[in-house]
Coordinates of C-alpha atoms in Angstrom, one line a residue:
M209 CA 108.5 79.3 98.9
Q210 CA 106.9 82.8 99.2
R211 CA 106.3 82.2 103.0
C212 CA 109.9 81.1 103.4
M213 CA 111.2 84.2 101.6
S214 CA 108.9 86.4 103.7
R215 CA 110.3 84.9 106.9
S216 CA 113.9 85.4 105.8
V217 CA 113.1 89.0 104.9
A218 CA 111.6 89.5 108.4
L219 CA 114.7 88.0 110.1
A220 CA 117.1 90.0 107.9
A221 CA 115.0 93.1 108.7
R222 CA 115.5 92.6 112.5
E223 CA 119.3 92.2 112.0
V224 CA 119.4 95.3 109.9
V225 CA 117.4 97.4 112.4
L226 CA 119.9 96.6 115.1
S227 CA 123.0 97.1 113.0
R228 CA 122.0 100.1 110.9
W229 CA 119.8 102.1 113.2
D230 CA 120.7 105.5 111.7
D231 CA 119.5 104.4 108.2
V232 CA 116.4 102.7 109.7
R233 CA 115.6 106.0 111.5
F234 CA 115.6 107.7 108.1
F235 CA 113.4 104.9 106.7
L236 CA 110.9 105.3 109.6
V237 CA 110.6 109.0 109.2
A238 CA 110.0 108.6 105.5
M239 CA 107.3 105.9 106.1
R240 CA 105.5 108.2 108.5
A241 CA 105.9 111.4 106.5
G242 CA 104.8 109.7 103.2
S243 CA 107.5 111.3 101.2
F244 CA 111.3 111.6 101.1
T245 CA 111.0 115.4 100.8
K246 CA 108.9 115.7 103.9
A247 CA 111.1 113.3 105.8
A248 CA 114.2 115.4 104.8
A249 CA 112.5 118.5 106.2
E250 CA 111.8 116.7 109.5
L251 CA 115.3 115.3 109.7
G252 CA 117.0 118.6 108.8
T253 CA 118.7 117.3 105.7
D254 CA 117.9 117.1 102.0
Q255 CA 115.9 114.6 100.0
S256 CA 118.9 113.1 98.3
T257 CA 120.3 112.1 101.6
V258 CA 117.1 110.4 102.7
S259 CA 117.0 108.6 99.3
R260 CA 120.6 107.4 99.7
R261 CA 120.1 106.2 103.2
I262 CA 117.0 104.2 102.2
A263 CA 118.8 102.8 99.1
A264 CA 121.6 101.6 101.4
L265 CA 119.0 99.7 103.5
E266 CA 117.5 98.2 100.4
H267 CA 120.9 97.1 99.3
A268 CA 121.6 95.5 102.7
L269 CA 118.3 93.7 102.7
K270 CA 118.4 92.9 99.0
V271 CA 114.8 93.9 98.6
P272 CA 113.0 97.2 97.7
L273 CA 111.4 98.9 100.6
F274 CA 109.5 101.4 98.5
E275 CA 108.1 101.5 95.0
R276 CA 109.1 104.9 93.7
T277 CA 106.2 106.7 92.0
R278 CA 105.9 110.2 90.7
R279 CA 103.5 111.2 93.5
A280 CA 105.1 109.5 96.5
P281 CA 107.0 106.4 97.5
V282 CA 104.7 103.4 98.2
P283 CA 105.9 100.9 100.8
S284 CA 106.5 97.4 99.6
E285 CA 105.7 94.3 101.6
A286 CA 109.3 94.2 102.8
G287 CA 109.0 97.9 103.8
E288 CA 105.9 97.2 105.9
R289 CA 107.8 94.3 107.6
L290 CA 110.8 96.5 108.3
R291 CA 108.5 99.1 109.7
E292 CA 107.1 96.6 112.2
A293 CA 110.5 95.5 113.3
A294 CA 111.9 99.0 113.5
E295 CA 108.9 100.3 115.6
H296 CA 109.3 97.4 117.9
V297 CA 112.9 98.3 118.5
E298 CA 112.1 102.0 118.7

């Protein structure tokens, strides 16, 4: 069952990458920067915008992409899969 869910997440991730590239770009910058605040600085926007765009992706995929902690967001398994798909497209 877990393998089937992982595969469906990966397929959904590819579809989302292609259909929501702007949100995925915010996600990639956040993954690489290690924080939403640093990603916002790189993107020339504010942290709340980065957080909203990533939340929109999570809603579209129906899975969390990050675990929000006090120190920094930690990528989930789904986040790592989305990163692979997004970097392939990039």
